[in-house]
Tab-separated table of N, CA and C and ligand atoms in Angstrom:
chain	number	residue	atom	x	y	z
A	219	MET	N	0.845	-1.190	0.000
A	219	MET	CA	0.000	0.000	0.000
A	219	MET	C	0.883	1.244	0.000
A	220	LYS	N	0.525	2.188	-0.841
A	220	LYS	CA	1.281	3.447	-0.916
A	220	LYS	C	0.416	4.550	-0.304
A	221	ILE	N	1.009	5.345	0.617
A	221	ILE	CA	0.285	6.481	1.187
A	221	ILE	C	0.824	7.753	0.554
A	222	VAL	N	-0.068	8.540	-0.001
A	222	VAL	CA	0.308	9.778	-0.686
A	222	VAL	C	-0.185	10.959	0.152
A	223	ASP	N	0.720	11.906	0.426
A	223	ASP	CA	0.346	13.125	1.163
A	223	ASP	C	0.020	14.240	0.182
A	224	LEU	N	-0.925	15.084	0.557
A	224	LEU	CA	-1.190	16.261	-0.268
A	224	LEU	C	-1.664	17.418	0.600
A	225	ASP	N	-1.398	18.624	0.120
A	225	ASP	CA	-1.865	19.852	0.779
A	225	ASP	C	-3.026	20.383	-0.041
A	226	THR	N	-4.204	20.458	0.561
A	226	THR	CA	-5.348	20.965	-0.193
A	226	THR	C	-5.441	22.478	-0.038
A	227	LYS	N	-6.136	23.096	-0.996
A	227	LYS	CA	-6.259	24.558	-1.020
A	227	LYS	C	-7.731	24.920	-1.001
A	228	GLY	N	-8.127	25.817	-0.134
A	228	GLY	CA	-9.528	26.251	-0.113
A	228	GLY	C	-10.405	25.319	0.702
A	229	ARG	N	-11.582	25.804	1.079
A	229	ARG	CA	-12.508	24.990	1.894
A	229	ARG	C	-12.882	23.723	1.144
A	230	ILE	N	-13.327	23.873	-0.120
A	230	ILE	CA	-13.576	22.704	-0.966
A	230	ILE	C	-12.534	22.738	-2.082
A	231	ASP	N	-11.873	21.603	-2.291
A	231	ASP	CA	-10.825	21.522	-3.305
A	231	ASP	C	-10.941	20.147	-3.963
A	232	ILE	N	-10.917	20.142	-5.279
A	232	ILE	CA	-11.048	18.879	-6.009
A	232	ILE	C	-9.743	18.660	-6.770
A	233	VAL	N	-8.971	17.653	-6.320
A	233	VAL	CA	-7.609	17.462	-6.826
A	233	VAL	C	-7.559	16.209	-7.696
A	234	ASN	N	-7.119	16.377	-8.935
A	234	ASN	CA	-6.994	15.225	-9.842
A	234	ASN	C	-5.771	14.402	-9.426
A	235	ILE	N	-5.996	13.152	-9.012
A	235	ILE	CA	-4.907	12.288	-8.525
A	235	ILE	C	-4.688	11.092	-9.456
A	236	THR	N	-5.215	11.183	-10.673
A	236	THR	CA	-5.120	10.054	-11.617
A	236	THR	C	-3.664	9.658	-11.883
A	237	LYS	N	-2.784	10.664	-12.069
A	237	LYS	CA	-1.371	10.368	-12.387
A	237	LYS	C	-0.697	9.574	-11.273
A	238	GLU	N	-0.952	9.961	-10.023
A	238	GLU	CA	-0.343	9.254	-8.889
A	238	GLU	C	-0.790	7.791	-8.869
A	239	VAL	N	-2.079	7.581	-9.158
A	239	VAL	CA	-2.612	6.212	-9.135
A	239	VAL	C	-2.007	5.409	-10.300
A	240	GLU	N	-1.956	6.041	-11.471
A	240	GLU	CA	-1.380	5.379	-12.650
A	240	GLU	C	0.083	4.991	-12.419
A	241	GLU	N	0.843	5.908	-11.817
A	241	GLU	CA	2.264	5.642	-11.554
A	241	GLU	C	2.445	4.431	-10.643
A	242	GLU	N	1.616	4.313	-9.615
A	242	GLU	CA	1.708	3.178	-8.704
A	242	GLU	C	1.415	1.867	-9.423
A	243	VAL	N	0.420	1.909	-10.302
A	243	VAL	CA	0.076	0.700	-11.064
A	243	VAL	C	1.258	0.304	-11.948
A	244	LYS	N	1.867	1.291	-12.624
A	244	LYS	CA	3.029	1.028	-13.482
A	244	LYS	C	4.172	0.433	-12.678
A	245	LYS	N	4.490	1.078	-11.540
A	245	LYS	CA	5.598	0.620	-10.683
A	245	LYS	C	5.390	-0.806	-10.211
A	246	SER	N	4.141	-1.161	-9.936
A	246	SER	CA	3.849	-2.493	-9.397
A	246	SER	C	4.073	-3.590	-10.438
A	247	GLY	N	3.984	-3.227	-11.710
A	247	GLY	CA	4.180	-4.202	-12.779
A	247	GLY	C	3.001	-5.132	-13.010
A	248	ILE	N	1.893	-4.911	-12.314
A	248	ILE	CA	0.765	-5.831	-12.519
A	248	ILE	C	0.133	-5.592	-13.875
A	249	GLN	N	-0.399	-6.644	-14.439
A	249	GLN	CA	-1.071	-6.559	-15.731
A	249	GLN	C	-2.580	-6.537	-15.557
A	250	GLU	N	-3.048	-7.329	-14.614
A	250	GLU	CA	-4.480	-7.406	-14.404
A	250	GLU	C	-4.777	-7.472	-12.907
A	251	GLY	N	-5.795	-6.726	-12.476
A	251	GLY	CA	-6.149	-6.718	-11.059
A	251	GLY	C	-7.056	-5.556	-10.737
A	252	LEU	N	-6.930	-5.083	-9.510
A	252	LEU	CA	-7.753	-3.975	-9.040
A	252	LEU	C	-6.878	-2.998	-8.280
A	253	VAL	N	-7.204	-1.722	-8.390
A	253	VAL	CA	-6.543	-0.732	-7.553
A	253	VAL	C	-7.615	0.015	-6.774
A	254	ASN	N	-7.362	0.142	-5.475
A	254	ASN	CA	-8.296	0.845	-4.604
A	254	ASN	C	-7.640	2.147	-4.133
A	255	VAL	N	-8.410	3.223	-4.170
A	255	VAL	CA	-7.952	4.521	-3.671
A	255	VAL	C	-8.874	4.883	-2.519
A	256	TYR	N	-8.278	5.147	-1.347
A	256	TYR	CA	-9.071	5.285	-0.132
A	256	TYR	C	-8.592	6.481	0.690
A	257	THR	N	-9.541	7.249	1.222
A	257	THR	CA	-9.204	8.319	2.162
A	257	THR	C	-9.800	7.988	3.529
A	258	ARG	N	-9.008	8.179	4.583
A	258	ARG	CA	-9.509	7.808	5.906
A	258	ARG	C	-9.935	9.019	6.732
A	259	HIS	N	-10.133	10.154	6.060
A	259	HIS	CA	-10.633	11.340	6.750
A	259	HIS	C	-12.165	11.366	6.698
A	260	THR	N	-12.790	12.025	7.662
A	260	THR	CA	-14.260	12.065	7.700
A	260	THR	C	-14.838	13.294	6.995
A	261	THR	N	-13.956	14.129	6.433
A	261	THR	CA	-14.454	15.291	5.681
A	261	THR	C	-13.755	15.384	4.318
A	262	THR	N	-13.520	14.225	3.703
A	262	THR	CA	-12.973	14.159	2.348
A	262	THR	C	-13.709	13.045	1.614
A	263	ALA	N	-13.425	12.903	0.333
A	263	ALA	CA	-14.029	11.829	-0.457
A	263	ALA	C	-13.141	11.541	-1.657
A	264	ILE	N	-13.392	10.393	-2.292
A	264	ILE	CA	-12.738	10.056	-3.563
A	264	ILE	C	-13.860	9.852	-4.587
A	265	VAL	N	-13.740	10.501	-5.728
A	265	VAL	CA	-14.751	10.342	-6.785
A	265	VAL	C	-14.065	10.162	-8.132
A	266	ILE	N	-14.834	9.632	-9.080
A	266	ILE	CA	-14.373	9.526	-10.469
A	266	ILE	C	-15.331	10.337	-11.326
A	267	ASN	N	-14.773	11.238	-12.124
A	267	ASN	CA	-15.596	11.962	-13.096
A	267	ASN	C	-14.703	12.706	-14.074
A	268	GLU	N	-15.319	13.620	-14.826
A	268	GLU	CA	-14.594	14.320	-15.891
A	268	GLU	C	-13.851	15.540	-15.339
A	269	ASP	N	-12.610	15.713	-15.779
A	269	ASP	CA	-11.825	16.862	-15.341
A	269	ASP	C	-12.111	18.045	-16.269
A	270	GLU	N	-13.267	18.647	-16.058
A	270	GLU	CA	-13.656	19.821	-16.848
A	270	GLU	C	-13.973	20.925	-15.850
A	271	GLU	N	-13.303	22.076	-16.040
A	271	GLU	CA	-13.345	23.164	-15.060
A	271	GLU	C	-14.769	23.566	-14.671
A	272	GLY	N	-15.642	23.738	-15.675
A	272	GLY	CA	-17.023	24.152	-15.420
A	272	GLY	C	-17.770	23.110	-14.606
A	273	LEU	N	-17.573	21.852	-14.960
A	273	LEU	CA	-18.255	20.768	-14.249
A	273	LEU	C	-17.825	20.717	-12.780
A	274	LEU	N	-16.534	20.897	-12.536
A	274	LEU	CA	-16.038	20.843	-11.156
A	274	LEU	C	-16.614	22.003	-10.336
A	275	LYS	N	-16.767	23.174	-10.970
A	275	LYS	CA	-17.404	24.309	-10.288
A	275	LYS	C	-18.884	24.013	-10.019
A	276	ASP	N	-19.559	23.384	-10.995
A	276	ASP	CA	-20.967	23.000	-10.813
A	276	ASP	C	-21.109	22.036	-9.639
A	277	PHE	N	-20.185	21.080	-9.567
A	277	PHE	CA	-20.205	20.080	-8.496
A	277	PHE	C	-20.092	20.767	-7.125
A	278	ILE	N	-19.185	21.724	-7.012
A	278	ILE	CA	-19.011	22.456	-5.746
A	278	ILE	C	-20.291	23.224	-5.401
A	279	GLN	N	-20.886	23.870	-6.408
A	279	GLN	CA	-22.106	24.639	-6.167
A	279	GLN	C	-23.256	23.759	-5.687
A	280	ILE	N	-23.375	22.587	-6.302
A	280	ILE	CA	-24.448	21.666	-5.915
A	280	ILE	C	-24.231	21.150	-4.490
A	281	LEU	N	-22.978	20.817	-4.165
A	281	LEU	CA	-22.687	20.379	-2.786
A	281	LEU	C	-23.110	21.456	-1.789
A	282	GLN	N	-22.813	22.718	-2.122
A	282	GLN	CA	-23.133	23.826	-1.209
A	282	GLN	C	-24.631	24.080	-1.121
A	283	ARG	N	-25.346	23.842	-2.241
A	283	ARG	CA	-26.803	24.066	-2.218
A	283	ARG	C	-27.542	22.914	-1.540
A	284	LEU	N	-27.119	21.682	-1.845
A	284	LEU	CA	-27.808	20.515	-1.269
A	284	LEU	C	-27.562	20.429	0.234
A	285	ILE	N	-26.326	20.711	0.632
A	285	ILE	CA	-25.954	20.605	2.045
A	285	ILE	C	-25.325	21.944	2.443
A	286	PRO	N	-26.165	22.916	2.789
A	286	PRO	CA	-25.671	24.275	3.074
A	286	PRO	C	-24.789	24.310	4.323
A	287	ASP	N	-23.968	25.360	4.417
A	287	ASP	CA	-23.063	25.515	5.553
A	287	ASP	C	-23.803	25.900	6.826
A	288	ASP	N	-24.847	26.728	6.682
A	288	ASP	CA	-25.332	27.383	7.892
A	288	ASP	C	-26.850	27.494	8.043
A	289	ILE	N	-27.662	26.963	7.123
A	289	ILE	CA	-29.091	27.205	7.309
A	289	ILE	C	-29.719	26.288	8.359
A	290	PHE	N	-29.045	25.149	8.645
A	290	PHE	CA	-29.551	24.271	9.691
A	290	PHE	C	-28.813	24.578	10.991
A	291	ASN	N	-29.451	24.220	12.065
A	291	ASN	CA	-28.802	24.397	13.355
A	291	ASN	C	-28.025	23.110	13.668
A	292	TYR	N	-26.915	22.914	12.959
A	292	TYR	CA	-26.154	21.674	13.091
A	292	TYR	C	-25.664	21.482	14.528
A	293	LYS	N	-25.952	20.328	15.082
A	293	LYS	CA	-25.512	20.043	16.458
A	293	LYS	C	-23.989	19.881	16.534
A	294	HIS	N	-23.413	19.275	15.481
A	294	HIS	CA	-21.958	19.041	15.477
A	294	HIS	C	-21.180	20.365	15.503
A	295	ASN	N	-21.775	21.433	15.003
A	295	ASN	CA	-21.076	22.732	14.976
A	295	ASN	C	-20.791	23.285	16.368
A	296	LYS	N	-21.516	22.760	17.372
A	296	LYS	CA	-21.247	23.214	18.747
A	296	LYS	C	-19.873	22.744	19.227
A	297	ILE	N	-19.389	21.628	18.645
A	297	ILE	CA	-18.074	21.141	19.092
A	297	ILE	C	-16.987	21.303	18.032
A	298	ASP	N	-17.352	21.424	16.759
A	298	ASP	CA	-16.318	21.337	15.714
A	298	ASP	C	-16.754	22.002	14.409
A	299	ASN	N	-17.296	23.088	14.397
A	299	ASN	CA	-17.828	23.900	13.301
A	299	ASN	C	-17.640	23.389	11.859
A	300	ASN	N	-17.866	22.100	11.609
A	300	ASN	CA	-17.705	21.607	10.229
A	300	ASN	C	-18.727	20.512	9.878
A	301	ALA	N	-19.931	20.622	10.423
A	301	ALA	CA	-20.958	19.603	10.173
A	301	ALA	C	-21.243	19.439	8.677
A	302	SER	N	-21.332	20.539	7.949
A	302	SER	CA	-21.674	20.431	6.520
A	302	SER	C	-20.616	19.614	5.773
A	303	ALA	N	-19.341	19.764	6.154
A	303	ALA	CA	-18.271	19.009	5.488
A	303	ALA	C	-18.426	17.508	5.758
A	304	HIS	N	-18.746	17.127	6.998
A	304	HIS	CA	-18.970	15.707	7.309
A	304	HIS	C	-20.130	15.162	6.494
A	305	ILE	N	-21.232	15.912	6.443
A	305	ILE	CA	-22.440	15.403	5.780
A	305	ILE	C	-22.226	15.309	4.271
A	306	ARG	N	-21.522	16.281	3.685
A	306	ARG	CA	-21.178	16.180	2.250
A	306	ARG	C	-20.356	14.918	2.012
A	307	SER	N	-19.432	14.632	2.919
A	307	SER	CA	-18.592	13.437	2.801
A	307	SER	C	-19.420	12.153	2.877
A	308	ILE	N	-20.432	12.139	3.762
A	308	ILE	CA	-21.290	10.959	3.919
A	308	ILE	C	-22.014	10.649	2.608
A	309	PHE	N	-22.432	11.690	1.891
A	309	PHE	CA	-23.165	11.476	0.640
A	309	PHE	C	-22.247	11.123	-0.532
A	310	LEU	N	-20.957	11.260	-0.345
A	310	LEU	CA	-19.993	10.839	-1.366
A	310	LEU	C	-19.449	9.476	-0.945
A	311	SER	N	-18.158	9.203	-1.155
A	311	SER	CA	-17.606	7.912	-0.761
A	311	SER	C	-16.143	8.097	-0.368
A	312	PRO	N	-15.647	7.316	0.609
A	312	PRO	CA	-14.226	7.438	0.950
A	312	PRO	C	-13.309	6.668	-0.002
A	313	GLU	N	-13.870	5.969	-0.984
A	313	GLU	CA	-13.001	5.125	-1.815
A	313	GLU	C	-13.589	4.838	-3.181
A	314	VAL	N	-12.694	4.509	-4.113
A	314	VAL	CA	-13.105	3.947	-5.408
A	314	VAL	C	-12.194	2.758	-5.696
A	315	THR	N	-12.695	1.816	-6.473
A	315	THR	CA	-11.899	0.685	-6.938
A	315	THR	C	-11.954	0.674	-8.461
A	316	ILE	N	-10.785	0.559	-9.084
A	316	ILE	CA	-10.684	0.652	-10.542
A	316	ILE	C	-10.028	-0.627	-11.071
A	317	PRO	N	-10.594	-1.222	-12.113
A	317	PRO	CA	-9.951	-2.388	-12.715
A	317	PRO	C	-8.621	-2.007	-13.391
A	318	VAL	N	-7.674	-2.937	-13.373
A	318	VAL	CA	-6.417	-2.770	-14.113
A	318	VAL	C	-6.409	-3.802	-15.228
A	319	LYS	N	-6.182	-3.331	-16.453
A	319	LYS	CA	-6.144	-4.250	-17.598
A	319	LYS	C	-4.934	-3.901	-18.464
A	320	ASP	N	-4.181	-4.896	-18.852
A	320	ASP	CA	-2.963	-4.700	-19.650
A	320	ASP	C	-2.022	-3.674	-19.005
A	321	GLY	N	-1.923	-3.708	-17.695
A	321	GLY	CA	-0.981	-2.857	-16.980
A	321	GLY	C	-1.420	-1.425	-16.800
A	322	ARG	N	-2.659	-1.111	-17.188
A	322	ARG	CA	-3.134	0.276	-17.087
A	322	ARG	C	-4.491	0.343	-16.396
A	323	LEU	N	-4.777	1.526	-15.833
A	323	LEU	CA	-6.105	1.737	-15.248
A	323	LEU	C	-7.156	1.612	-16.344
A	324	TRP	N	-8.205	0.858	-16.057
A	324	TRP	CA	-9.262	0.698	-17.058
A	324	TRP	C	-10.311	1.798	-16.863
A	325	LEU	N	-9.854	3.051	-17.092
A	325	LEU	CA	-10.742	4.211	-16.974
A	325	LEU	C	-11.269	4.568	-18.355
A	326	GLY	N	-12.454	5.145	-18.398
A	326	GLY	CA	-12.980	5.664	-19.654
A	326	GLY	C	-12.203	6.900	-20.074
A	327	HIS	N	-12.316	7.254	-21.334
A	327	HIS	CA	-11.555	8.371	-21.892
A	327	HIS	C	-11.738	9.662	-21.074
A	328	TRP	N	-12.943	9.904	-20.562
A	328	TRP	CA	-13.231	11.155	-19.859
A	328	TRP	C	-13.154	11.005	-18.349
A	329	GLN	N	-12.767	9.848	-17.875
A	329	GLN	CA	-12.752	9.630	-16.427
A	329	GLN	C	-11.406	9.974	-15.798
A	330	SER	N	-11.465	10.699	-14.686
A	330	SER	CA	-10.294	10.962	-13.844
A	330	SER	C	-10.655	10.614	-12.405
A	331	VAL	N	-9.626	10.382	-11.597
A	331	VAL	CA	-9.833	10.096	-10.176
A	331	VAL	C	-9.521	11.382	-9.407
A	332	PHE	N	-10.424	11.751	-8.486
A	332	PHE	CA	-10.249	12.995	-7.737
A	332	PHE	C	-10.267	12.749	-6.233
A	333	PHE	N	-9.392	13.478	-5.541
A	333	PHE	CA	-9.478	13.603	-4.095
A	333	PHE	C	-10.329	14.840	-3.834
A	334	VAL	N	-11.385	14.702	-3.039
A	334	VAL	CA	-12.288	15.825	-2.767
A	334	VAL	C	-12.097	16.291	-1.322
A	335	GLU	N	-11.576	17.488	-1.193
A	335	GLU	CA	-11.440	18.134	0.125
A	335	GLU	C	-12.739	18.875	0.419
A	336	LEU	N	-13.294	18.657	1.620
A	336	LEU	CA	-14.550	19.317	1.977
A	336	LEU	C	-14.402	20.236	3.182
A	337	ASP	N	-13.224	20.241	3.812
A	337	ASP	CA	-13.008	21.073	4.993
A	337	ASP	C	-11.559	21.550	5.059
A	338	GLY	N	-11.100	22.093	3.940
A	338	GLY	CA	-9.704	22.513	3.843
A	338	GLY	C	-9.543	23.990	4.156
A	339	PRO	N	-8.352	24.515	3.902
A	339	PRO	CA	-7.166	23.767	3.447
A	339	PRO	C	-6.501	23.009	4.608
A	340	ARG	N	-5.977	21.825	4.264
A	340	ARG	CA	-5.348	20.977	5.288
A	340	ARG	C	-4.296	20.075	4.664
A	341	LYS	N	-3.493	19.474	5.519
A	341	LYS	CA	-2.605	18.390	5.092
A	341	LYS	C	-3.436	17.116	5.113
A	342	ARG	N	-3.458	16.405	4.009
A	342	ARG	CA	-4.279	15.192	3.896
A	342	ARG	C	-3.434	14.061	3.334
A	343	SER	N	-4.031	12.869	3.320
A	343	SER	CA	-3.359	11.741	2.682
A	343	SER	C	-4.419	10.786	2.152
A	344	PHE	N	-3.996	9.959	1.205
A	344	PHE	CA	-4.873	8.888	0.731
A	344	PHE	C	-4.012	7.665	0.440
A	345	ALA	N	-4.650	6.504	0.400
A	345	ALA	CA	-3.925	5.255	0.193
A	345	ALA	C	-4.255	4.673	-1.179
A	346	ILE	N	-3.216	4.122	-1.816
A	346	ILE	CA	-3.388	3.391	-3.080
A	346	ILE	C	-3.022	1.936	-2.798
A	347	THR	N	-3.958	1.029	-2.943
A	347	THR	CA	-3.729	-0.393	-2.663
A	347	THR	C	-4.001	-1.188	-3.932
A	348	ILE	N	-3.027	-2.013	-4.301
A	348	ILE	CA	-3.148	-2.751	-5.562
A	348	ILE	C	-3.308	-4.241	-5.269
A	349	ALA	N	-4.297	-4.852	-5.894
A	349	ALA	CA	-4.522	-6.293	-5.764
A	349	ALA	C	-4.208	-6.923	-7.118
A	350	ASN	N	-3.208	-7.802	-7.099
A	350	ASN	CA	-2.706	-8.408	-8.328
A	350	ASN	C	-3.493	-9.675	-8.677
A	351	HIS	N	-4.094	-9.695	-9.844
A	351	HIS	CA	-4.822	-10.891	-10.283
A	351	HIS	C	-4.128	-11.596	-11.440
A	352	ASN	N	-2.820	-11.294	-11.606
A	352	ASN	CA	-2.079	-11.980	-12.686
A	352	ASN	C	-2.136	-13.487	-12.432
A	353	ILE	N	-2.340	-14.238	-13.471
A	353	ILE	CA	-2.382	-15.701	-13.312
A	353	ILE	C	-1.216	-16.311	-14.092
B	682	ZN	ZN1	-16.129	17.663	12.794
């Protein structure tokens, strides 16, 4: 398992981590298997989607509208003023698993892997775990 550190910027930050994941797969030498990308923070997520600037801004806007920062009287804010970040994280996922075929990530042409910061800026990390199914 490889642990990758990153510094996020801004309260919400969407960081394309596809290259880091691809490099680990290459280094491992596996031809066929699975790679899992996992974050163990409670206010982050891992998602797969298109790396298009407008879309990423739309995604941030929707997160803010669906789960507002301050219109509810969040109980968690009494101890740790970041309830909206936790709840946004709950509706996303802490991990993705991607097939590996012929030594490469089996992603679609428009798919990228993103680390989603929901309570930044902070020092964060995520894990890349590779399961080798070579026979
Ligand atoms: Zn909290």
